[in-house]
Coordinates of C-alpha atoms in Angstrom, one line a residue:
Chain A
M86 CA 111.6 131.1 97.0
Q87 CA 114.9 129.6 98.9
V88 CA 113.8 126.3 100.7
I89 CA 115.8 124.2 103.1
Y90 CA 116.0 121.2 104.5
Y91 CA 118.0 119.2 107.3
S92 CA 117.1 116.0 108.8
A93 CA 119.0 114.2 111.5
D94 CA 117.9 111.0 110.2
Q95 CA 117.0 111.1 106.3
D96 CA 118.8 110.6 103.2
A97 CA 119.7 114.4 102.3
A98 CA 121.5 113.1 98.8
A99 CA 118.0 112.0 98.0
W100 CA 115.8 114.6 99.7
V101 CA 117.3 117.7 98.3
P102 CA 117.0 116.7 94.6
G103 CA 113.7 115.3 95.3
L104 CA 112.5 118.4 96.7
Q105 CA 113.9 120.8 94.0
A106 CA 112.5 118.7 91.2
A107 CA 109.2 118.8 92.8
L108 CA 109.6 122.7 93.5
P109 CA 111.7 123.7 90.0
Q110 CA 111.0 127.6 90.9
A111 CA 112.6 127.2 93.9
E112 CA 116.3 127.2 95.3
V113 CA 116.9 124.1 97.4
R114 CA 119.9 123.3 99.7
L115 CA 121.0 121.5 102.4
W116 CA 120.6 123.5 105.6
Q117 CA 124.2 124.3 107.2
P118 CA 125.1 126.6 110.0
G119 CA 124.9 129.8 107.9
A120 CA 123.5 129.3 105.3
P121 CA 121.2 132.0 103.4
L122 CA 117.9 133.0 104.9
A123 CA 115.0 131.0 103.4
D124 CA 111.3 131.3 103.1
Y125 CA 110.8 127.6 103.9
A126 CA 112.2 124.5 106.2
V127 CA 112.0 120.9 105.7
V128 CA 113.3 119.4 109.1
W129 CA 113.7 116.0 111.2
K130 CA 114.8 116.9 114.4
P131 CA 117.1 120.2 113.5
P132 CA 119.3 122.0 115.6
Q133 CA 118.0 124.8 117.7
Q134 CA 120.7 127.1 115.9
L135 CA 119.0 126.2 112.5
L136 CA 115.7 128.0 114.5
D137 CA 117.0 130.6 115.5
E138 CA 119.3 131.4 112.4
Q139 CA 116.0 131.1 110.1
T140 CA 114.3 134.2 110.8
H141 CA 112.0 134.6 107.5
L142 CA 110.4 132.0 107.4
K143 CA 107.1 131.5 106.2
A144 CA 106.7 127.7 107.6
L145 CA 108.4 125.4 108.7
F146 CA 107.5 121.5 107.7
N147 CA 107.9 118.2 109.8
T148 CA 108.8 115.3 107.8
G149 CA 107.9 112.7 110.1
A150 CA 104.3 112.1 111.7
G151 CA 105.1 113.2 115.1
V152 CA 106.6 116.9 116.0
D153 CA 107.6 116.1 119.7
A154 CA 111.4 116.5 119.0
L155 CA 110.2 120.0 117.5
M156 CA 108.1 121.1 120.2
K157 CA 111.3 120.6 122.7
L158 CA 112.7 123.4 121.1
Q159 CA 112.5 127.7 120.9
L160 CA 110.4 127.5 118.1
P161 CA 110.3 130.9 115.8
A162 CA 107.0 132.9 117.2
G163 CA 104.4 133.4 114.3
V164 CA 105.9 130.8 112.2
P165 CA 103.5 128.4 111.2
V166 CA 104.7 124.6 112.3
I167 CA 103.1 122.0 109.3
R168 CA 102.9 118.9 109.5
L169 CA 102.3 116.2 106.8
D170 CA 98.6 114.9 106.7
D171 CA 99.4 111.1 106.1
A172 CA 101.7 110.5 102.7
G173 CA 101.6 107.3 102.9
M174 CA 102.2 106.6 107.0
S175 CA 98.7 105.9 107.8
V176 CA 98.5 102.5 105.7
Q177 CA 101.6 101.4 107.4
M178 CA 100.5 101.9 110.2
A179 CA 97.2 100.1 110.0
E180 CA 99.2 97.2 108.5
Y181 CA 101.7 96.6 111.3
V182 CA 98.7 96.9 114.1
C183 CA 96.6 94.7 112.2
H184 CA 99.4 92.3 112.1
A185 CA 100.4 92.7 115.7
V186 CA 96.5 92.2 117.0
I187 CA 95.6 89.4 114.6
R188 CA 99.3 87.7 115.2
H189 CA 98.0 87.9 119.5
F190 CA 94.7 86.6 119.3
R191 CA 95.0 84.2 116.6
E192 CA 98.1 82.8 118.6
F193 CA 100.3 82.8 115.5
A194 CA 103.9 82.6 116.9
G195 CA 102.7 80.0 119.3
Y196 CA 101.8 77.6 116.0
E197 CA 104.9 78.7 114.0
A198 CA 106.9 77.8 117.0
D199 CA 104.9 74.3 117.4
M200 CA 105.3 73.8 113.9
G201 CA 109.2 74.9 113.9
A202 CA 109.8 72.1 116.8
G203 CA 107.7 69.7 114.5
K204 CA 104.5 69.9 116.8
W205 CA 101.5 69.4 114.8
S206 CA 99.0 71.4 118.2
F207 CA 95.3 72.1 118.6
R208 CA 94.0 75.2 120.7
K209 CA 91.1 76.0 121.1
P210 CA 89.5 79.2 118.9
R211 CA 89.3 82.2 121.1
S212 CA 86.2 84.7 120.6
R213 CA 87.2 88.2 118.8
L214 CA 84.2 89.6 121.3
D215 CA 87.0 88.8 124.6
F216 CA 89.4 91.2 122.4
P217 CA 88.0 94.4 122.0
V218 CA 90.9 96.3 121.1
G219 CA 91.2 100.0 122.4
V220 CA 93.1 102.9 120.2
L221 CA 94.6 106.1 122.1
G222 CA 94.3 108.6 119.7
L223 CA 92.2 108.7 117.0
G224 CA 94.7 111.7 114.5
V225 CA 94.9 111.0 110.7
L226 CA 97.5 107.5 112.0
G227 CA 94.8 106.0 114.4
Q228 CA 91.4 106.8 112.8
R229 CA 93.0 104.5 109.9
V230 CA 93.9 101.9 112.3
A231 CA 90.7 101.9 114.3
R232 CA 88.6 101.4 110.6
S233 CA 90.9 98.5 109.4
V234 CA 91.0 96.9 113.2
A235 CA 87.3 97.3 112.7
Q236 CA 87.2 95.6 109.3
F237 CA 88.2 92.4 111.3
D238 CA 85.1 92.6 113.3
F239 CA 87.0 93.2 116.4
P240 CA 85.2 95.6 119.1
V241 CA 86.9 98.5 118.7
N242 CA 87.0 101.4 121.2
G243 CA 88.8 104.7 120.2
W244 CA 89.7 107.9 122.7
S245 CA 91.0 110.9 122.1
R246 CA 91.2 114.4 123.6
T247 CA 88.2 115.7 122.3
A248 CA 84.9 113.7 121.2
K249 CA 85.6 112.3 117.5
A250 CA 82.4 110.1 115.9
L251 CA 83.9 107.4 113.9
P252 CA 81.8 104.4 112.4
G253 CA 82.1 101.3 114.4
V254 CA 84.1 102.5 117.6
R255 CA 83.1 103.5 120.3
S256 CA 84.5 106.5 121.1
F257 CA 85.8 107.9 124.9
A258 CA 87.1 111.6 125.2
G259 CA 89.0 113.6 127.7
N260 CA 90.7 112.6 131.3
E261 CA 87.0 111.7 132.7
Q262 CA 86.7 108.6 130.6
L263 CA 90.1 107.7 129.9
E264 CA 90.1 104.9 132.7
Q265 CA 86.4 103.7 131.6
F266 CA 88.0 103.0 128.4
L267 CA 90.7 101.2 128.9
S268 CA 88.4 99.0 131.1
A269 CA 86.4 98.5 127.8
S270 CA 89.6 97.4 126.4
R271 CA 92.0 94.2 126.1
I272 CA 94.5 95.1 123.0
L273 CA 95.5 98.5 123.7
V274 CA 97.4 100.8 120.6
C275 CA 98.9 103.4 121.9
L276 CA 99.1 106.4 118.8
L277 CA 98.9 109.4 120.7
P278 CA 101.2 112.5 119.9
L279 CA 104.0 112.4 122.7
T280 CA 103.0 115.8 124.9
R281 CA 103.6 116.9 128.4
E282 CA 100.3 115.5 129.2
T283 CA 100.7 112.0 127.5
E284 CA 104.2 111.2 128.5
N285 CA 104.3 108.2 131.1
L286 CA 100.5 107.8 130.4
L287 CA 100.7 104.1 130.3
D288 CA 102.1 103.2 133.8
A289 CA 101.2 100.8 136.5
K290 CA 97.6 102.7 137.2
R291 CA 96.4 103.1 133.7
L292 CA 97.5 99.6 132.3
S293 CA 96.0 98.0 135.6
C294 CA 92.6 99.2 133.5
L295 CA 92.8 96.8 130.7
R296 CA 90.8 93.5 130.5
P297 CA 92.9 90.5 132.3
G298 CA 94.9 89.2 129.5
G299 CA 95.6 92.5 128.3
Y300 CA 97.9 93.3 125.3
V301 CA 100.0 96.2 125.0
V302 CA 100.7 97.7 121.0
N303 CA 102.9 100.7 121.4
V304 CA 103.5 102.7 117.7
A305 CA 103.9 106.2 119.2
R306 CA 106.8 107.1 121.6
G307 CA 109.0 105.3 123.6
A308 CA 108.0 108.3 126.6
H309 CA 104.6 107.0 126.3
L310 CA 105.3 104.2 128.6
V311 CA 106.6 103.5 132.1
D312 CA 109.0 100.4 131.0
A313 CA 109.5 99.3 134.2
D314 CA 105.4 99.0 135.0
L315 CA 104.9 97.3 131.8
L316 CA 107.2 94.7 132.7
S317 CA 105.7 94.0 136.1
L318 CA 102.3 93.9 134.6
L319 CA 103.6 91.1 132.3
E320 CA 105.2 89.6 135.5
S321 CA 102.1 89.4 137.6
G322 CA 100.0 88.2 134.5
H323 CA 97.9 90.7 134.3
L324 CA 99.1 91.3 130.8
A325 CA 99.3 88.7 128.6
G326 CA 102.3 90.5 126.3
A327 CA 103.5 93.5 124.1
T328 CA 104.6 94.7 120.7
L329 CA 106.7 97.5 121.1
D330 CA 108.6 99.5 118.1
V331 CA 109.5 102.6 119.6
F332 CA 111.5 103.2 122.6
R333 CA 112.4 105.9 125.6
V334 CA 116.4 105.5 124.3
E335 CA 116.2 104.5 120.2
P336 CA 118.2 102.2 119.3
L337 CA 117.0 100.1 122.4
P338 CA 120.4 100.0 125.4
K339 CA 121.9 96.9 125.1
G340 CA 121.4 95.2 128.0
H341 CA 117.7 96.7 128.4
P342 CA 115.2 94.0 129.8
F343 CA 112.9 94.3 126.7
W344 CA 115.4 92.5 124.7
Q345 CA 114.5 89.0 124.5
H346 CA 111.6 89.0 127.1
P347 CA 109.2 86.0 126.0
K348 CA 106.0 88.0 125.8
I349 CA 107.7 91.1 124.4
T350 CA 107.9 91.2 120.1
L351 CA 110.7 94.1 119.4
T352 CA 110.7 96.0 116.1
P353 CA 113.2 98.3 115.5
H354 CA 111.0 101.8 115.0
T355 CA 110.0 100.6 111.8
S356 CA 106.1 100.7 111.9
A357 CA 105.5 103.9 109.9
R358 CA 108.4 105.3 107.6
T359 CA 108.1 108.4 105.9
L360 CA 108.1 107.7 102.9
R361 CA 110.2 110.3 100.4
T362 CA 108.3 110.9 97.3
E363 CA 104.8 111.0 99.0
S364 CA 106.2 113.3 101.6
I365 CA 107.8 115.8 98.9
A366 CA 105.1 115.7 97.0
Q367 CA 102.9 117.3 99.7
I368 CA 105.3 119.6 100.9
A369 CA 105.4 120.9 97.3
G370 CA 101.5 121.0 97.5
K371 CA 101.3 122.9 100.8
I372 CA 104.0 125.3 99.6
A373 CA 102.3 125.7 96.9
A374 CA 99.0 126.5 99.3
V375 CA 100.8 128.9 101.5
E376 CA 101.9 130.7 98.4
R377 CA 98.5 131.6 97.4
G378 CA 97.7 132.5 100.3
E379 CA 95.5 129.4 101.6
R380 CA 94.8 127.8 104.9
V381 CA 96.9 124.3 105.2
A382 CA 96.1 121.5 106.6
G383 CA 98.2 119.8 109.4
L384 CA 98.9 123.2 111.0
V385 CA 100.6 122.5 114.4
D386 CA 99.0 123.9 117.6
S387 CA 102.3 124.6 120.0
N388 CA 100.1 125.3 123.2
R389 CA 98.5 121.2 122.3
G390 CA 101.9 120.3 121.7
Y391 CA 100.8 118.4 118.3
Chain B
M205 CA 61.5 65.8 112.1
Q206 CA 64.9 63.8 112.6
V207 CA 68.1 65.3 112.4
I208 CA 71.6 63.3 112.3
Y209 CA 74.7 64.5 113.1
Y210 CA 78.2 62.9 112.5
S211 CA 81.9 63.9 111.9
A212 CA 85.1 62.9 111.6
D213 CA 86.7 65.6 113.7
Q214 CA 84.5 67.8 115.8
D215 CA 83.1 67.5 119.4
A216 CA 79.5 65.7 118.6
A217 CA 78.9 66.1 122.4
A218 CA 79.0 70.2 121.9
W219 CA 77.1 69.8 118.4
V220 CA 74.1 67.7 118.8
P221 CA 72.6 69.4 121.9
G222 CA 73.9 72.5 120.2
L223 CA 71.5 71.3 117.2
Q224 CA 68.8 70.1 119.5
A225 CA 68.7 73.5 121.2
A226 CA 68.1 75.2 117.8
L227 CA 66.0 72.9 116.2
P228 CA 63.6 72.2 119.6
Q229 CA 60.8 70.7 117.0
A230 CA 63.7 68.3 115.8
E231 CA 65.0 65.0 117.4
V232 CA 68.6 65.8 117.1
R233 CA 70.8 62.3 117.7
L234 CA 74.7 61.3 116.6
W235 CA 74.1 59.0 113.7
Q236 CA 75.2 55.5 114.2
P237 CA 75.6 52.6 111.5
G238 CA 71.4 51.7 111.8
A239 CA 70.1 54.6 113.0
P240 CA 66.6 55.7 112.2
L241 CA 65.7 57.6 109.0
A242 CA 66.3 61.1 109.0
D243 CA 64.8 64.1 107.0
Y244 CA 68.4 65.9 107.2
A245 CA 71.8 65.3 107.9
V246 CA 74.7 67.7 109.2
V247 CA 77.6 65.6 108.6
W248 CA 81.8 66.2 107.7
K249 CA 83.9 64.0 106.2
P250 CA 81.5 61.1 106.7
P251 CA 81.3 57.3 105.9
Q252 CA 79.8 55.8 102.9
Q253 CA 77.8 53.8 104.8
L254 CA 75.8 57.2 106.6
L255 CA 75.0 58.0 102.8
D256 CA 73.9 54.4 101.8
E257 CA 71.6 54.0 104.2
Q258 CA 70.0 57.4 104.8
T259 CA 67.7 57.2 101.9
H260 CA 65.3 59.7 103.3
L261 CA 67.1 62.5 103.2
K262 CA 65.6 66.3 102.7
A263 CA 68.9 68.3 102.4
L264 CA 72.8 67.0 103.6
F265 CA 74.8 69.9 105.0
N266 CA 78.5 70.1 104.8
T267 CA 79.8 71.8 108.3
G268 CA 83.4 72.8 106.3
A269 CA 84.1 75.6 103.8
G270 CA 84.9 73.2 101.3
V271 CA 82.9 69.7 100.5
D272 CA 85.8 67.7 98.2
A273 CA 85.8 65.0 101.0
L274 CA 81.5 64.7 100.3
M275 CA 81.8 64.8 96.8
K276 CA 84.4 62.2 96.2
L277 CA 81.7 59.4 98.0
Q278 CA 78.6 58.6 95.8
L279 CA 75.8 61.1 96.6
P280 CA 72.0 60.0 97.0
A281 CA 70.9 61.1 94.3
G282 CA 68.1 64.0 94.3
V283 CA 69.2 65.0 97.5
P284 CA 70.7 68.7 97.9
V285 CA 73.7 69.1 99.5
I286 CA 74.3 72.4 101.1
R287 CA 77.7 74.6 102.3
L288 CA 77.5 77.5 105.3
D289 CA 77.5 80.6 103.7
D290 CA 80.3 82.0 105.9
A291 CA 79.2 81.4 109.7
G292 CA 82.3 83.0 110.8
M293 CA 84.8 81.5 108.3
S294 CA 85.8 84.6 106.2
V295 CA 86.8 87.4 108.7
Q296 CA 89.5 84.4 110.6
M297 CA 90.3 83.7 106.5
A298 CA 90.8 87.7 105.9
E299 CA 92.6 87.8 109.4
Y300 CA 94.6 84.6 108.2
V301 CA 96.0 85.9 104.7
C302 CA 96.5 89.8 105.7
H303 CA 98.5 88.6 108.3
A304 CA 100.8 86.4 106.1
V305 CA 100.2 89.0 103.3
I306 CA 101.9 91.8 105.7
R307 CA 104.2 89.9 107.5
H308 CA 105.9 89.1 104.4
F309 CA 106.0 92.0 102.8
R310 CA 106.9 93.8 105.6
E311 CA 109.5 91.6 106.6
F312 CA 108.2 91.4 110.0
A313 CA 109.7 87.9 110.5
G314 CA 112.9 89.2 109.7
Y315 CA 112.9 92.5 111.8
E316 CA 111.9 90.1 114.7
A317 CA 114.8 87.9 114.3
D318 CA 117.0 90.4 114.3
M319 CA 115.7 91.8 117.4
G320 CA 115.9 88.4 119.2
A321 CA 119.5 88.3 118.0
G322 CA 120.2 91.8 120.0
K323 CA 120.3 93.7 116.3
W324 CA 118.7 97.0 115.7
S325 CA 118.1 96.1 112.2
F326 CA 117.1 98.9 109.2
R327 CA 115.7 97.5 105.9
K328 CA 115.0 99.4 103.0
P329 CA 111.1 100.1 102.9
R330 CA 109.6 98.0 100.0
S331 CA 106.7 99.2 97.6
R332 CA 103.6 97.7 97.8
L333 CA 103.0 98.1 94.0
D334 CA 105.9 96.0 93.7
F335 CA 104.0 93.4 95.8
P336 CA 100.3 92.7 93.5
V337 CA 98.3 90.3 95.4
G338 CA 96.5 87.3 93.4
V339 CA 93.4 85.7 95.4
L340 CA 92.4 82.3 93.3
G341 CA 89.0 81.5 93.8
L342 CA 86.3 84.5 94.5
G343 CA 83.5 82.4 96.8
V344 CA 82.5 83.8 99.6
L345 CA 85.8 83.5 101.4
G346 CA 88.1 84.8 98.2
Q347 CA 86.4 87.8 98.1
R348 CA 86.3 88.8 101.5
V349 CA 90.1 88.0 101.2
A350 CA 90.5 90.1 98.1
R351 CA 88.2 93.4 99.9
S352 CA 90.6 92.9 102.8
V353 CA 93.7 93.2 101.4
A354 CA 92.9 95.6 99.2
Q355 CA 92.0 97.8 102.0
F356 CA 95.5 97.2 102.4
D357 CA 96.1 99.4 99.4
F358 CA 97.7 96.9 97.6
P359 CA 96.7 95.9 94.2
V360 CA 94.7 93.2 94.3
N361 CA 94.0 90.8 91.0
G362 CA 91.2 87.9 91.4
W363 CA 90.8 84.6 89.4
S364 CA 87.4 82.8 89.1
R365 CA 85.9 80.1 87.0
T366 CA 83.2 82.7 85.6
A367 CA 84.0 86.5 85.7
K368 CA 83.1 88.6 88.7
A369 CA 83.4 92.1 89.0
L370 CA 84.7 93.9 92.4
P371 CA 85.5 96.9 93.7
G372 CA 89.1 97.6 94.3
V373 CA 90.1 93.8 92.3
R374 CA 91.3 93.6 88.9
S375 CA 89.2 90.4 87.9
F376 CA 90.3 87.5 85.2
A377 CA 88.5 84.7 84.5
G378 CA 88.2 81.0 83.4
N379 CA 91.5 78.7 82.2
E380 CA 92.6 81.6 79.3
Q381 CA 93.1 84.4 81.6
L382 CA 94.5 81.7 84.4
E383 CA 98.2 82.6 83.4
Q384 CA 97.9 86.2 82.3
F385 CA 96.2 86.7 86.0
L386 CA 99.5 84.7 87.6
S387 CA 101.9 86.7 85.6
A388 CA 100.0 90.3 87.3
S389 CA 100.5 88.9 90.3
R390 CA 103.5 88.4 93.2
I391 CA 101.8 87.3 95.9
L392 CA 99.5 84.5 95.5
V393 CA 96.0 83.1 97.6
C394 CA 94.8 79.9 96.9
L395 CA 91.1 79.3 97.7
L396 CA 90.1 77.6 95.2
P397 CA 87.7 74.8 96.0
L398 CA 89.2 71.3 95.9
T399 CA 87.5 69.8 91.9
R400 CA 89.0 67.3 89.3
E401 CA 89.7 70.9 87.4
T402 CA 91.8 72.5 90.5
E403 CA 93.9 69.3 92.2
N404 CA 97.5 70.2 91.4
L405 CA 96.7 73.6 89.7
L406 CA 99.6 74.8 91.7
D407 CA 102.7 73.4 89.1
A408 CA 105.8 74.5 88.2
K409 CA 104.6 75.4 84.9
R410 CA 101.9 78.2 87.0
L411 CA 104.3 79.0 89.5
S412 CA 107.0 80.3 87.1
C413 CA 104.5 82.4 85.9
L414 CA 104.3 84.4 89.1
R415 CA 106.4 87.5 89.2
P416 CA 110.4 87.2 90.7
G417 CA 110.5 86.7 94.4
G418 CA 106.8 85.8 94.5
Y419 CA 105.5 84.4 97.4
V420 CA 102.4 81.3 98.1
V421 CA 99.9 81.4 100.6
N422 CA 98.0 78.5 100.6
V423 CA 94.5 78.3 102.7
A424 CA 92.7 76.1 100.5
R425 CA 93.2 72.2 100.2
G426 CA 97.0 70.2 100.2
A427 CA 95.9 68.7 96.9
H428 CA 96.0 72.4 94.8
L429 CA 100.1 72.4 95.3
V430 CA 102.8 70.2 94.0
D431 CA 104.9 70.0 97.0
A432 CA 108.0 68.9 95.4
D433 CA 107.6 72.2 92.3
L434 CA 107.0 74.5 95.3
L435 CA 110.5 73.5 96.9
S436 CA 112.1 73.8 93.4
L437 CA 111.2 77.6 92.7
L438 CA 111.8 78.0 96.3
E439 CA 115.4 76.6 95.8
S440 CA 115.8 78.2 92.2
G441 CA 114.8 81.4 93.7
H442 CA 111.9 82.2 91.9
L443 CA 109.6 81.7 94.6
A444 CA 111.1 83.8 98.2
G445 CA 108.4 81.6 100.3
A446 CA 105.2 80.7 101.3
T447 CA 102.9 80.1 104.3
L448 CA 101.0 77.0 104.3
D449 CA 98.1 76.0 106.3
V450 CA 97.0 72.8 104.5
F451 CA 98.9 69.8 103.2
R452 CA 98.5 66.5 101.4
V453 CA 97.8 64.8 104.0
E454 CA 97.2 66.0 107.4
P455 CA 98.8 66.1 109.9
L456 CA 102.1 66.9 107.6
P457 CA 103.7 63.8 107.9
K458 CA 107.2 63.2 109.9
G459 CA 110.5 63.8 107.3
H460 CA 108.1 65.8 104.9
P461 CA 110.2 68.0 103.7
F462 CA 108.2 71.9 104.3
W463 CA 108.9 70.5 108.0
Q464 CA 111.6 73.3 109.0
H465 CA 112.0 74.6 105.9
P466 CA 113.7 78.1 105.9
K467 CA 111.3 79.8 103.9
I468 CA 108.2 78.3 104.7
T469 CA 105.8 79.4 107.6
L470 CA 103.7 76.6 109.1
T471 CA 100.4 76.3 110.8
P472 CA 98.4 73.2 111.4
H473 CA 95.2 73.6 109.2
T474 CA 93.7 76.5 111.6
S475 CA 93.1 79.9 109.2
A476 CA 89.5 79.2 109.1
R477 CA 87.5 76.7 111.6
T478 CA 84.0 76.1 112.0
L479 CA 82.1 78.1 114.2
R480 CA 80.0 75.7 116.1
T481 CA 77.8 78.6 117.4
E482 CA 77.4 80.2 113.7
S483 CA 77.5 77.3 112.0
I484 CA 73.9 75.5 114.3
A485 CA 72.4 79.1 113.9
Q486 CA 72.8 78.5 109.9
I487 CA 71.8 75.1 109.7
A488 CA 68.5 75.5 111.9
G489 CA 67.6 78.9 109.4
K490 CA 68.8 76.8 106.4
I491 CA 66.2 73.7 107.4
A492 CA 63.6 76.3 108.1
A493 CA 63.6 76.7 104.6
V494 CA 63.9 74.1 103.4
E495 CA 60.4 73.0 105.3
R496 CA 59.2 76.0 103.8
G497 CA 59.9 75.1 100.5
E498 CA 62.2 78.3 100.0
R499 CA 65.4 78.2 98.1
V500 CA 68.3 78.0 100.2
A501 CA 72.3 79.4 99.5
G502 CA 74.9 77.5 99.6
L503 CA 73.5 74.9 97.2
V504 CA 76.3 72.4 95.8
D505 CA 76.7 71.6 92.1
S506 CA 77.7 68.3 92.0
N507 CA 78.9 68.3 88.3
R508 CA 80.9 71.7 89.0
G509 CA 82.3 69.9 92.6
Y510 CA 81.8 73.3 94.7

């Protein structure tokens, strides 16, 4: 069995031997133009040439959580594209979001700034009932995030394309319930896949639906959010702030107004990293399942785009 | 029925009418020297004179989570001292501790500082298996904190005076297992009651037992921690940092070395506030239970000190 690996970002020097160790029966190599035809490809943001050349693939594995970069390419017809189920990403996402939600709700940045200025301050406690959290997107990551936030007794709303029932989460589904979902939420967490339907979804019209003093946590893709609309709603005061991990262009370009904005907390696309060991174990398991002719979880629907 | 209220800190103008509304059959008044004898007293850090004068109490309610201030007074013999069960404090404590643990583990303060300086940085992800969290004290607050931290897949150790079995928590008990508990932990969360036994517990000897790169979160009482010992272990590098919400003297005195220490995050005793509405409802329920002659949860053992 032949396996090729390619990543635009990740450290091939660690992935290739890792995959080899997990798949002792296979020959694992780093893809280069003109490489021999392989049975499986493990990729992150591959070039079109890889897909064009590799005409014998039984499956294509995507090592990140989002397949939006892959969906922009011409995919080989009939080859299943498989996402990882979780591989340690959902707990990282739950951590990131809970940290951002708690930090905003409890005003810890303000307290720390006061203490840093030598000031022992008092702020009136706020009620969590006034901070319903809305989770946009209820896939593996969104479900884990919703459950984690609910554990801190916040009211939690969830929105997904098709209805999903989750304990402790008030569920909304489809375009017809999107505004209702937004109006019921004050802290909005975006965990959507990036597709034609979800690009620019967080624009002035949608963000204005959030409750006054709204807050945006974007951990999905930069292209979900219309940057200028976020800035004007922060300016008008309808939104109180945002925590952003993803941007339209990454690294965030110099001179972008998000840099040093007093109401925006920035992190450099670090909310949930692909963990190599967990991912490799999962890919090896899925390859074994494909070889046995079994159905594999994480199959991407290219019409849906995720 | 007569009820008196006294607090060194809280807003009597809100508590007295709140208690009155919850106890329509009672006469609720703010305690003043020479006040008529009452059946119940609801107090936070009362003066000795209140206890000396009120010789007909059926029960004494403490509105904070810790009764250490009360235990330093001469208490009326035979009068049950009752703590609140939770009253919204444990979820606040879980929030505070999870925020501090995640912020340290994920290096969010470092990322935010980098981004604030216009720098898109990369830090090698750390494994949560290298950050076992030890919760000192497994009362109502400690149990909730342990459960919340475990939900983020950290290994969790718990220590209590007497053995407690909690799902997902490796339990240690008694003085003979304290060092073993500390050696198994890297992030230490102090949630102990303050008693003669626990005062100055977190000294150089005990803190040195933590794993290298240890981290201290103190949300109990300032007197649990020997300030100078924390500072030297931060200096030596054995400890990586601390988040402190409580101090020997509050507000933290000007010139104290904790102010602006680069490895210490400070908050002004805000980890878990007594929530008035929840507390009043609980006190009213407990008074009704005492009147019916029932056993009431939260009874303080004055020998044990909590």
